[in-house]
GROMACS .gro file of N, CA and C in nm:
model
  423
    1MET      N    1  -0.146   0.759   1.355
    1MET     CA    2  -0.117   0.779   1.214
    1MET      C    3  -0.221   0.710   1.127
    2LEU      N    4  -0.247   0.583   1.153
    2LEU     CA    5  -0.345   0.508   1.073
    2LEU      C    6  -0.461   0.467   1.162
    3SER      N    7  -0.581   0.480   1.110
    3SER     CA    8  -0.698   0.436   1.185
    3SER      C    9  -0.704   0.283   1.183
    4LYS      N   10  -0.788   0.229   1.267
    4LYS     CA   11  -0.806   0.084   1.272
    4LYS      C   12  -0.853   0.032   1.137
    5LYS      N   13  -0.946   0.104   1.075
    5LYS     CA   14  -0.998   0.065   0.944
    5LYS      C   15  -0.887   0.065   0.838
    6GLU      N   16  -0.802   0.167   0.842
    6GLU     CA   17  -0.692   0.174   0.745
    6GLU      C   18  -0.593   0.060   0.766
    7LYS      N   19  -0.562   0.028   0.892
    7LYS     CA   20  -0.471  -0.083   0.920
    7LYS      C   21  -0.527  -0.214   0.868
    8GLU      N   22  -0.655  -0.235   0.888
    8GLU     CA   23  -0.720  -0.358   0.839
    8GLU      C   24  -0.717  -0.363   0.687
    9LEU      N   25  -0.743  -0.250   0.623
    9LEU     CA   26  -0.742  -0.242   0.477
    9LEU      C   27  -0.603  -0.272   0.422
   10ILE      N   28  -0.501  -0.217   0.483
   10ILE     CA   29  -0.363  -0.239   0.439
   10ILE      C   30  -0.325  -0.386   0.453
   11ALA      N   31  -0.357  -0.447   0.566
   11ALA     CA   32  -0.328  -0.589   0.586
   11ALA      C   33  -0.404  -0.674   0.484
   12GLU      N   34  -0.528  -0.638   0.456
   12GLU     CA   35  -0.609  -0.712   0.359
   12GLU      C   36  -0.549  -0.702   0.218
   13ILE      N   37  -0.509  -0.583   0.181
   13ILE     CA   38  -0.450  -0.563   0.047
   13ILE      C   39  -0.324  -0.647   0.031
   14TRP      N   40  -0.233  -0.639   0.129
   14TRP     CA   41  -0.108  -0.715   0.116
   14TRP      C   42  -0.135  -0.865   0.119
   15GLY      N   43  -0.234  -0.908   0.195
   15GLY     CA   44  -0.270  -1.049   0.197
   15GLY      C   45  -0.314  -1.097   0.059
   16LYS      N   46  -0.391  -1.014  -0.010
   16LYS     CA   47  -0.438  -1.048  -0.145
   16LYS      C   48  -0.325  -1.048  -0.248
   17LEU      N   49  -0.222  -0.966  -0.222
   17LEU     CA   50  -0.114  -0.951  -0.321
   17LEU      C   51  -0.004  -1.056  -0.307
   18MET      N   52  -0.007  -1.136  -0.203
   18MET     CA   53   0.100  -1.235  -0.181
   18MET      C   54   0.122  -1.329  -0.300
   19PRO      N   55   0.017  -1.375  -0.369
   19PRO     CA   56   0.042  -1.463  -0.484
   19PRO      C   57   0.120  -1.397  -0.598
   20VAL      N   58   0.119  -1.266  -0.602
   20VAL     CA   59   0.191  -1.195  -0.709
   20VAL      C   60   0.302  -1.107  -0.652
   21ALA      N   61   0.357  -1.147  -0.539
   21ALA     CA   62   0.461  -1.068  -0.472
   21ALA      C   63   0.580  -1.041  -0.563
   22GLU      N   64   0.624  -1.143  -0.636
   22GLU     CA   65   0.738  -1.124  -0.727
   22GLU      C   66   0.708  -1.018  -0.832
   23ASP      N   67   0.589  -1.026  -0.889
   23ASP     CA   68   0.552  -0.932  -0.995
   23ASP      C   69   0.543  -0.789  -0.942
   24ILE      N   70   0.475  -0.773  -0.828
   24ILE     CA   71   0.459  -0.640  -0.770
   24ILE      C   72   0.595  -0.581  -0.733
   25GLY      N   73   0.676  -0.659  -0.664
   25GLY     CA   74   0.806  -0.610  -0.619
   25GLY      C   75   0.900  -0.578  -0.734
   26SER      N   76   0.907  -0.669  -0.831
   26SER     CA   77   0.999  -0.644  -0.943
   26SER      C   78   0.952  -0.527  -1.028
   27ASP      N   79   0.819  -0.513  -1.046
   27ASP     CA   80   0.767  -0.398  -1.121
   27ASP      C   81   0.801  -0.267  -1.052
   28ALA      N   82   0.786  -0.264  -0.919
   28ALA     CA   83   0.816  -0.142  -0.845
   28ALA      C   84   0.966  -0.109  -0.853
   29LEU      N   85   1.050  -0.212  -0.840
   29LEU     CA   86   1.194  -0.189  -0.851
   29LEU      C   87   1.231  -0.139  -0.991
   30LEU      N   88   1.179  -0.203  -1.093
   30LEU     CA   89   1.209  -0.162  -1.231
   30LEU      C   90   1.162  -0.019  -1.256
   31ARG      N   91   1.047   0.014  -1.202
   31ARG     CA   92   0.994   0.151  -1.215
   31ARG      C   93   1.089   0.250  -1.148
   32MET      N   94   1.140   0.214  -1.029
   32MET     CA   95   1.234   0.302  -0.959
   32MET      C   96   1.364   0.318  -1.038
   33PHE      N   97   1.417   0.207  -1.088
   33PHE     CA   98   1.543   0.214  -1.164
   33PHE      C   99   1.527   0.296  -1.292
   34SER      N  100   1.410   0.286  -1.356
   34SER     CA  101   1.386   0.361  -1.479
   34SER      C  102   1.366   0.509  -1.452
   35THR      N  103   1.292   0.540  -1.346
   35THR     CA  104   1.259   0.679  -1.314
   35THR      C  105   1.372   0.751  -1.243
   36PHE      N  106   1.442   0.677  -1.158
   36PHE     CA  107   1.551   0.735  -1.079
   36PHE      C  108   1.677   0.651  -1.102
   37PRO      N  109   1.745   0.670  -1.215
   37PRO     CA  110   1.859   0.585  -1.252
   37PRO      C  111   1.970   0.576  -1.148
   38GLY      N  112   1.985   0.678  -1.065
   38GLY     CA  113   2.089   0.676  -0.962
   38GLY      C  114   2.070   0.564  -0.861
   39THR      N  115   1.948   0.514  -0.849
   39THR     CA  116   1.922   0.407  -0.753
   39THR      C  117   1.981   0.273  -0.798
   40LYS      N  118   2.018   0.263  -0.924
   40LYS     CA  119   2.076   0.137  -0.976
   40LYS      C  120   2.213   0.108  -0.917
   41THR      N  121   2.281   0.209  -0.866
   41THR     CA  122   2.419   0.190  -0.821
   41THR      C  123   2.432   0.082  -0.715
   42TYR      N  124   2.328   0.063  -0.635
   42TYR     CA  125   2.332  -0.038  -0.529
   42TYR      C  126   2.309  -0.179  -0.582
   43PHE      N  127   2.276  -0.190  -0.709
   43PHE     CA  128   2.244  -0.319  -0.769
   43PHE      C  129   2.334  -0.349  -0.889
   44SER      N  130   2.448  -0.283  -0.897
   44SER     CA  131   2.534  -0.297  -1.015
   44SER      C  132   2.586  -0.439  -1.034
   45HIS      N  133   2.589  -0.516  -0.929
   45HIS     CA  134   2.639  -0.654  -0.938
   45HIS      C  135   2.530  -0.754  -0.976
   46LEU      N  136   2.408  -0.707  -0.997
   46LEU     CA  137   2.296  -0.795  -1.030
   46LEU      C  138   2.238  -0.764  -1.167
   47ASP      N  139   2.173  -0.862  -1.224
   47ASP     CA  140   2.097  -0.842  -1.347
   47ASP      C  141   1.963  -0.782  -1.307
   48ILE      N  142   1.943  -0.655  -1.339
   48ILE     CA  143   1.819  -0.589  -1.300
   48ILE      C  144   1.731  -0.558  -1.421
   49SER      N  145   1.744  -0.639  -1.524
   49SER     CA  146   1.656  -0.622  -1.639
   49SER      C  147   1.517  -0.678  -1.605
   50ALA      N  148   1.419  -0.639  -1.682
   50ALA     CA  149   1.281  -0.682  -1.657
   50ALA      C  150   1.272  -0.834  -1.650
   51ARG      N  151   1.203  -0.882  -1.546
   51ARG     CA  152   1.175  -1.024  -1.525
   51ARG      C  153   1.300  -1.109  -1.499
   52SER      N  154   1.414  -1.046  -1.470
   52SER     CA  155   1.534  -1.123  -1.439
   52SER      C  156   1.516  -1.194  -1.305
   53PRO      N  157   1.583  -1.307  -1.285
   53PRO     CA  158   1.571  -1.378  -1.156
   53PRO      C  159   1.611  -1.291  -1.037
   54HIS      N  160   1.715  -1.208  -1.053
   54HIS     CA  161   1.758  -1.120  -0.944
   54HIS      C  162   1.649  -1.018  -0.907
   55LEU      N  163   1.591  -0.958  -1.009
   55LEU     CA  164   1.488  -0.857  -0.985
   55LEU      C  165   1.364  -0.921  -0.923
   56LEU      N  166   1.323  -1.036  -0.973
   56LEU     CA  167   1.207  -1.105  -0.917
   56LEU      C  168   1.231  -1.146  -0.772
   57SER      N  169   1.350  -1.197  -0.745
   57SER     CA  170   1.383  -1.243  -0.610
   57SER      C  171   1.386  -1.127  -0.511
   58HIS      N  172   1.454  -1.018  -0.549
   58HIS     CA  173   1.464  -0.905  -0.457
   58HIS      C  174   1.329  -0.837  -0.441
   59GLY      N  175   1.255  -0.827  -0.550
   59GLY     CA  176   1.122  -0.768  -0.543
   59GLY      C  177   1.032  -0.845  -0.448
   60LYS      N  178   1.040  -0.976  -0.453
   60LYS     CA  179   0.959  -1.059  -0.364
   60LYS      C  180   1.000  -1.038  -0.218
   61LYS      N  181   1.130  -1.030  -0.192
   61LYS     CA  182   1.177  -1.006  -0.055
   61LYS      C  183   1.120  -0.875   0.000
   62ILE      N  184   1.121  -0.773  -0.083
   62ILE     CA  185   1.071  -0.643  -0.040
   62ILE      C  186   0.921  -0.650  -0.008
   63VAL      N  187   0.846  -0.710  -0.099
   63VAL     CA  188   0.701  -0.720  -0.078
   63VAL      C  189   0.670  -0.802   0.047
   64LEU      N  190   0.744  -0.910   0.067
   64LEU     CA  191   0.720  -0.991   0.187
   64LEU      C  192   0.748  -0.912   0.315
   65ALA      N  193   0.852  -0.829   0.314
   65ALA     CA  194   0.883  -0.746   0.431
   65ALA      C  195   0.773  -0.641   0.454
   66ILE      N  196   0.727  -0.581   0.347
   66ILE     CA  197   0.620  -0.481   0.358
   66ILE      C  198   0.492  -0.547   0.408
   67ALA      N  199   0.460  -0.663   0.352
   67ALA     CA  200   0.338  -0.735   0.393
   67ALA      C  201   0.347  -0.783   0.537
   68GLU      N  202   0.464  -0.828   0.578
   68GLU     CA  203   0.482  -0.873   0.717
   68GLU      C  204   0.464  -0.756   0.813
   69GLY      N  205   0.518  -0.642   0.777
   69GLY     CA  206   0.502  -0.524   0.860
   69GLY      C  207   0.356  -0.480   0.871
   70ALA      N  208   0.280  -0.504   0.765
   70ALA     CA  209   0.139  -0.465   0.762
   70ALA      C  210   0.053  -0.550   0.854
   71GLN      N  211   0.101  -0.667   0.892
   71GLN     CA  212   0.023  -0.755   0.979
   71GLN      C  213   0.011  -0.698   1.121
   72ASP      N  214   0.112  -0.624   1.165
   72ASP     CA  215   0.107  -0.559   1.296
   72ASP      C  216   0.184  -0.428   1.289
   73ILE      N  217   0.119  -0.328   1.238
   73ILE     CA  218   0.183  -0.199   1.214
   73ILE      C  219   0.235  -0.137   1.343
   74SER      N  220   0.169  -0.166   1.455
   74SER     CA  221   0.214  -0.110   1.582
   74SER      C  222   0.353  -0.160   1.621
   75GLN      N  223   0.396  -0.272   1.564
   75GLN     CA  224   0.527  -0.331   1.594
   75GLN      C  225   0.627  -0.309   1.480
   76LEU      N  226   0.599  -0.213   1.394
   76LEU     CA  227   0.683  -0.190   1.276
   76LEU      C  228   0.829  -0.164   1.313
   77ALA      N  229   0.852  -0.085   1.415
   77ALA     CA  230   0.990  -0.053   1.455
   77ALA      C  231   1.065  -0.179   1.498
   78VAL      N  232   0.999  -0.263   1.572
   78VAL     CA  233   1.061  -0.388   1.619
   78VAL      C  234   1.086  -0.483   1.502
   79ASN      N  235   0.985  -0.498   1.417
   79ASN     CA  236   0.996  -0.592   1.306
   79ASN      C  237   1.099  -0.550   1.202
   80LEU      N  238   1.120  -0.420   1.188
   80LEU     CA  239   1.215  -0.372   1.087
   80LEU      C  240   1.356  -0.354   1.140
   81GLY      N  241   1.378  -0.380   1.267
   81GLY     CA  242   1.511  -0.362   1.326
   81GLY      C  243   1.624  -0.424   1.246
   82PRO      N  244   1.614  -0.553   1.211
   82PRO     CA  245   1.722  -0.614   1.133
   82PRO      C  246   1.741  -0.551   0.995
   83LEU      N  247   1.631  -0.512   0.931
   83LEU     CA  248   1.642  -0.449   0.798
   83LEU      C  249   1.702  -0.309   0.809
   84GLN      N  250   1.670  -0.239   0.918
   84GLN     CA  251   1.730  -0.107   0.940
   84GLN      C  252   1.882  -0.118   0.947
   85THR      N  253   1.929  -0.212   1.027
   85THR     CA  254   2.072  -0.232   1.045
   85THR      C  255   2.138  -0.274   0.914
   86LEU      N  256   2.077  -0.368   0.844
   86LEU     CA  257   2.132  -0.416   0.717
   86LEU      C  258   2.148  -0.301   0.617
   87HIS      N  259   2.042  -0.224   0.599
   87HIS     CA  260   2.045  -0.118   0.498
   87HIS      C  261   2.133   0.000   0.538
   88ALA      N  262   2.140   0.030   0.666
   88ALA     CA  263   2.218   0.146   0.712
   88ALA      C  264   2.367   0.115   0.724
   89TYR      N  265   2.400   0.002   0.783
   89TYR     CA  266   2.540  -0.024   0.818
   89TYR      C  267   2.612  -0.117   0.723
   90GLN      N  268   2.542  -0.212   0.665
   90GLN     CA  269   2.610  -0.305   0.575
   90GLN      C  270   2.597  -0.261   0.429
   91LEU      N  271   2.474  -0.237   0.384
   91LEU     CA  272   2.454  -0.200   0.244
   91LEU      C  273   2.476  -0.051   0.218
   92ARG      N  274   2.459   0.029   0.322
   92ARG     CA  275   2.477   0.174   0.314
   92ARG      C  276   2.394   0.239   0.203
   93ILE      N  277   2.268   0.202   0.203
   93ILE     CA  278   2.174   0.256   0.105
   93ILE      C  279   2.138   0.399   0.142
   94ASP      N  280   2.135   0.485   0.044
   94ASP     CA  281   2.091   0.623   0.066
   94ASP      C  282   1.945   0.619   0.111
   95PRO      N  283   1.913   0.672   0.228
   95PRO     CA  284   1.776   0.661   0.279
   95PRO      C  285   1.671   0.730   0.192
   96THR      N  286   1.714   0.822   0.107
   96THR     CA  287   1.620   0.886   0.014
   96THR      C  288   1.558   0.781  -0.078
   97ASN      N  289   1.633   0.676  -0.107
   97ASN     CA  290   1.582   0.571  -0.196
   97ASN      C  291   1.458   0.502  -0.141
   98PHE      N  292   1.444   0.498  -0.010
   98PHE     CA  293   1.325   0.435   0.049
   98PHE      C  294   1.200   0.514   0.013
   99LYS      N  295   1.211   0.646   0.014
   99LYS     CA  296   1.097   0.731  -0.024
   99LYS      C  297   1.067   0.716  -0.173
  100LEU      N  298   1.172   0.711  -0.253
  100LEU     CA  299   1.153   0.694  -0.397
  100LEU      C  300   1.085   0.561  -0.427
  101PHE      N  301   1.131   0.457  -0.359
  101PHE     CA  302   1.071   0.325  -0.380
  101PHE      C  303   0.925   0.324  -0.336
  102SER      N  304   0.894   0.390  -0.226
  102SER     CA  305   0.756   0.396  -0.178
  102SER      C  306   0.664   0.457  -0.283
  103HIS      N  307   0.710   0.563  -0.345
  103HIS     CA  308   0.631   0.626  -0.451
  103HIS      C  309   0.612   0.529  -0.568
  104CYS      N  310   0.718   0.463  -0.607
  104CYS     CA  311   0.709   0.368  -0.718
  104CYS      C  312   0.617   0.250  -0.683
  105MET      N  313   0.619   0.210  -0.558
  105MET     CA  314   0.529   0.102  -0.514
  105MET      C  315   0.383   0.147  -0.523
  106LEU      N  316   0.354   0.270  -0.486
  106LEU     CA  317   0.217   0.320  -0.498
  106LEU      C  318   0.168   0.316  -0.642
  107VAL      N  319   0.252   0.360  -0.734
  107VAL     CA  320   0.215   0.358  -0.876
  107VAL      C  321   0.195   0.214  -0.923
  108THR      N  322   0.283   0.124  -0.881
  108THR     CA  323   0.271  -0.017  -0.918
  108THR      C  324   0.143  -0.077  -0.864
  109LEU      N  325   0.110  -0.046  -0.739
  109LEU     CA  326  -0.014  -0.097  -0.681
  109LEU      C  327  -0.135  -0.046  -0.758
  110ALA      N  328  -0.132   0.079  -0.796
  110ALA     CA  329  -0.243   0.136  -0.873
  110ALA      C  330  -0.258   0.062  -1.007
  111CYS      N  331  -0.147   0.030  -1.070
  111CYS     CA  332  -0.151  -0.042  -1.198
  111CYS      C  333  -0.204  -0.185  -1.179
  112HIS      N  334  -0.158  -0.252  -1.076
  112HIS     CA  335  -0.197  -0.392  -1.054
  112HIS      C  336  -0.339  -0.406  -0.999
  113MET      N  337  -0.379  -0.314  -0.916
  113MET     CA  338  -0.508  -0.329  -0.848
  113MET      C  339  -0.624  -0.265  -0.923
  114GLY      N  340  -0.595  -0.174  -1.014
  114GLY     CA  341  -0.702  -0.111  -1.092
  114GLY      C  342  -0.804  -0.042  -1.004
  115ASP      N  343  -0.932  -0.073  -1.028
  115ASP     CA  344  -1.041  -0.008  -0.956
  115ASP      C  345  -1.042  -0.042  -0.807
  116ASP      N  346  -0.974  -0.150  -0.767
  116ASP     CA  347  -0.967  -0.185  -0.625
  116ASP      C  348  -0.876  -0.091  -0.547
  117PHE      N  349  -0.796  -0.014  -0.619
  117PHE     CA  350  -0.708   0.084  -0.554
  117PHE      C  351  -0.786   0.215  -0.539
  118THR      N  352  -0.879   0.212  -0.447
  118THR     CA  353  -0.969   0.324  -0.423
  118THR      C  354  -0.893   0.442  -0.361
  119PRO      N  355  -0.955   0.558  -0.358
  119PRO     CA  356  -0.890   0.671  -0.290
  119PRO      C  357  -0.858   0.639  -0.143
  120LEU      N  358  -0.945   0.565  -0.076
  120LEU     CA  359  -0.919   0.527   0.063
  120LEU      C  360  -0.798   0.433   0.071
  121ALA      N  361  -0.794   0.335  -0.019
  121ALA     CA  362  -0.681   0.241  -0.022
  121ALA      C  363  -0.552   0.316  -0.054
  122HIS      N  364  -0.558   0.408  -0.149
  122HIS     CA  365  -0.440   0.486  -0.187
  122HIS      C  366  -0.389   0.568  -0.069
  123ALA      N  367  -0.479   0.638  -0.002
  123ALA     CA  368  -0.437   0.721   0.111
  123ALA      C  369  -0.379   0.637   0.223
  124ALA      N  370  -0.444   0.526   0.254
  124ALA     CA  371  -0.395   0.438   0.362
  124ALA      C  372  -0.259   0.380   0.326
  125MET      N  373  -0.244   0.335   0.202
  125MET     CA  374  -0.118   0.275   0.160
  125MET      C  375  -0.007   0.379   0.156
  126ASP      N  376  -0.040   0.500   0.116
  126ASP     CA  377   0.060   0.606   0.114
  126ASP      C  378   0.111   0.634   0.256
  127LYS      N  379   0.020   0.640   0.352
  127LYS     CA  380   0.061   0.661   0.492
  127LYS      C  381   0.148   0.546   0.540
  128TYR      N  382   0.106   0.424   0.510
  128TYR     CA  383   0.181   0.307   0.556
  128TYR      C  384   0.319   0.301   0.493
  129LEU      N  385   0.328   0.317   0.361
  129LEU     CA  386   0.458   0.310   0.295
  129LEU      C  387   0.550   0.424   0.339
  130SER      N  388   0.493   0.540   0.368
  130SER     CA  389   0.574   0.651   0.420
  130SER      C  390   0.631   0.615   0.557
  131ALA      N  391   0.548   0.554   0.640
  131ALA     CA  392   0.594   0.511   0.773
  131ALA      C  393   0.699   0.402   0.760
  132PHE      N  394   0.679   0.311   0.668
  132PHE     CA  395   0.774   0.201   0.644
  132PHE      C  396   0.909   0.259   0.602
  133ALA      N  397   0.907   0.353   0.506
  133ALA     CA  398   1.030   0.415   0.457
  133ALA      C  399   1.099   0.495   0.569
  134ALA      N  400   1.022   0.567   0.647
  134ALA     CA  401   1.079   0.645   0.757
  134ALA      C  402   1.142   0.552   0.861
  135MET      N  403   1.077   0.441   0.887
  135MET     CA  404   1.129   0.346   0.986
  135MET      C  405   1.259   0.283   0.937
  136LEU      N  406   1.267   0.251   0.807
  136LEU     CA  407   1.391   0.195   0.753
  136LEU      C  408   1.505   0.295   0.765
  137ALA      N  409   1.474   0.423   0.754
  137ALA     CA  410   1.577   0.526   0.759
  137ALA      C  411   1.613   0.566   0.901
  138GLU      N  412   1.547   0.511   0.999
  138GLU     CA  413   1.566   0.550   1.140
  138GLU      C  414   1.711   0.536   1.188
  139LYS      N  415   1.783   0.435   1.146
  139LYS     CA  416   1.921   0.411   1.193
  139LYS      C  417   2.020   0.514   1.139
  140TYR      N  418   1.978   0.593   1.041
  140TYR     CA  419   2.066   0.691   0.980
  140TYR      C  420   2.079   0.816   1.065
  141ARG      N  421   1.995   0.830   1.167
  141ARG     CA  422   1.995   0.953   1.248
  141ARG      C  423   2.096   0.949   1.357
   0.00000   0.00000   0.00000
C-alpha cells in the first residue's frame, strides 16, 4: 500500500507535528463537527466548543494514536487492537465517522503545514489515514 519512502515521510510528518498535537487534533475534530453535525452525537456529554479542554484533550489523544501508528505502519493492526475494541464494542461509534475524520484531518494538515504539505505528502497521508480508518473499522465486520 505505501512505499518505503511514503512510510518514512508519514513518520517524519507526525514526528514534526507532535508539539502541536492538541491544535491539530482539536482543529480536525471541530472541522468534522462543523461539516458533519451528526458526528457530535458521540460527544454530547462533552464541551466541544473551539479550544475547550475536552476538545483539546481528545484531539491530542487522536493525534498521538495516529502518530504512534505511523512509527510502524506494518504493525498497524496490532497497535490499533485496543482502539478497535473500544470504538466498536464500548463506544459504538459509527465506522463511517472514521472516514469523515480522516478527510477532516487531511484538510487540517494542509492548513497547518502550508507549502510543506506537498502533493507527495498529501497522497501518502491520504493512503495512511484511509488505512488507519479502515483498521479502526475492522471489528465491525
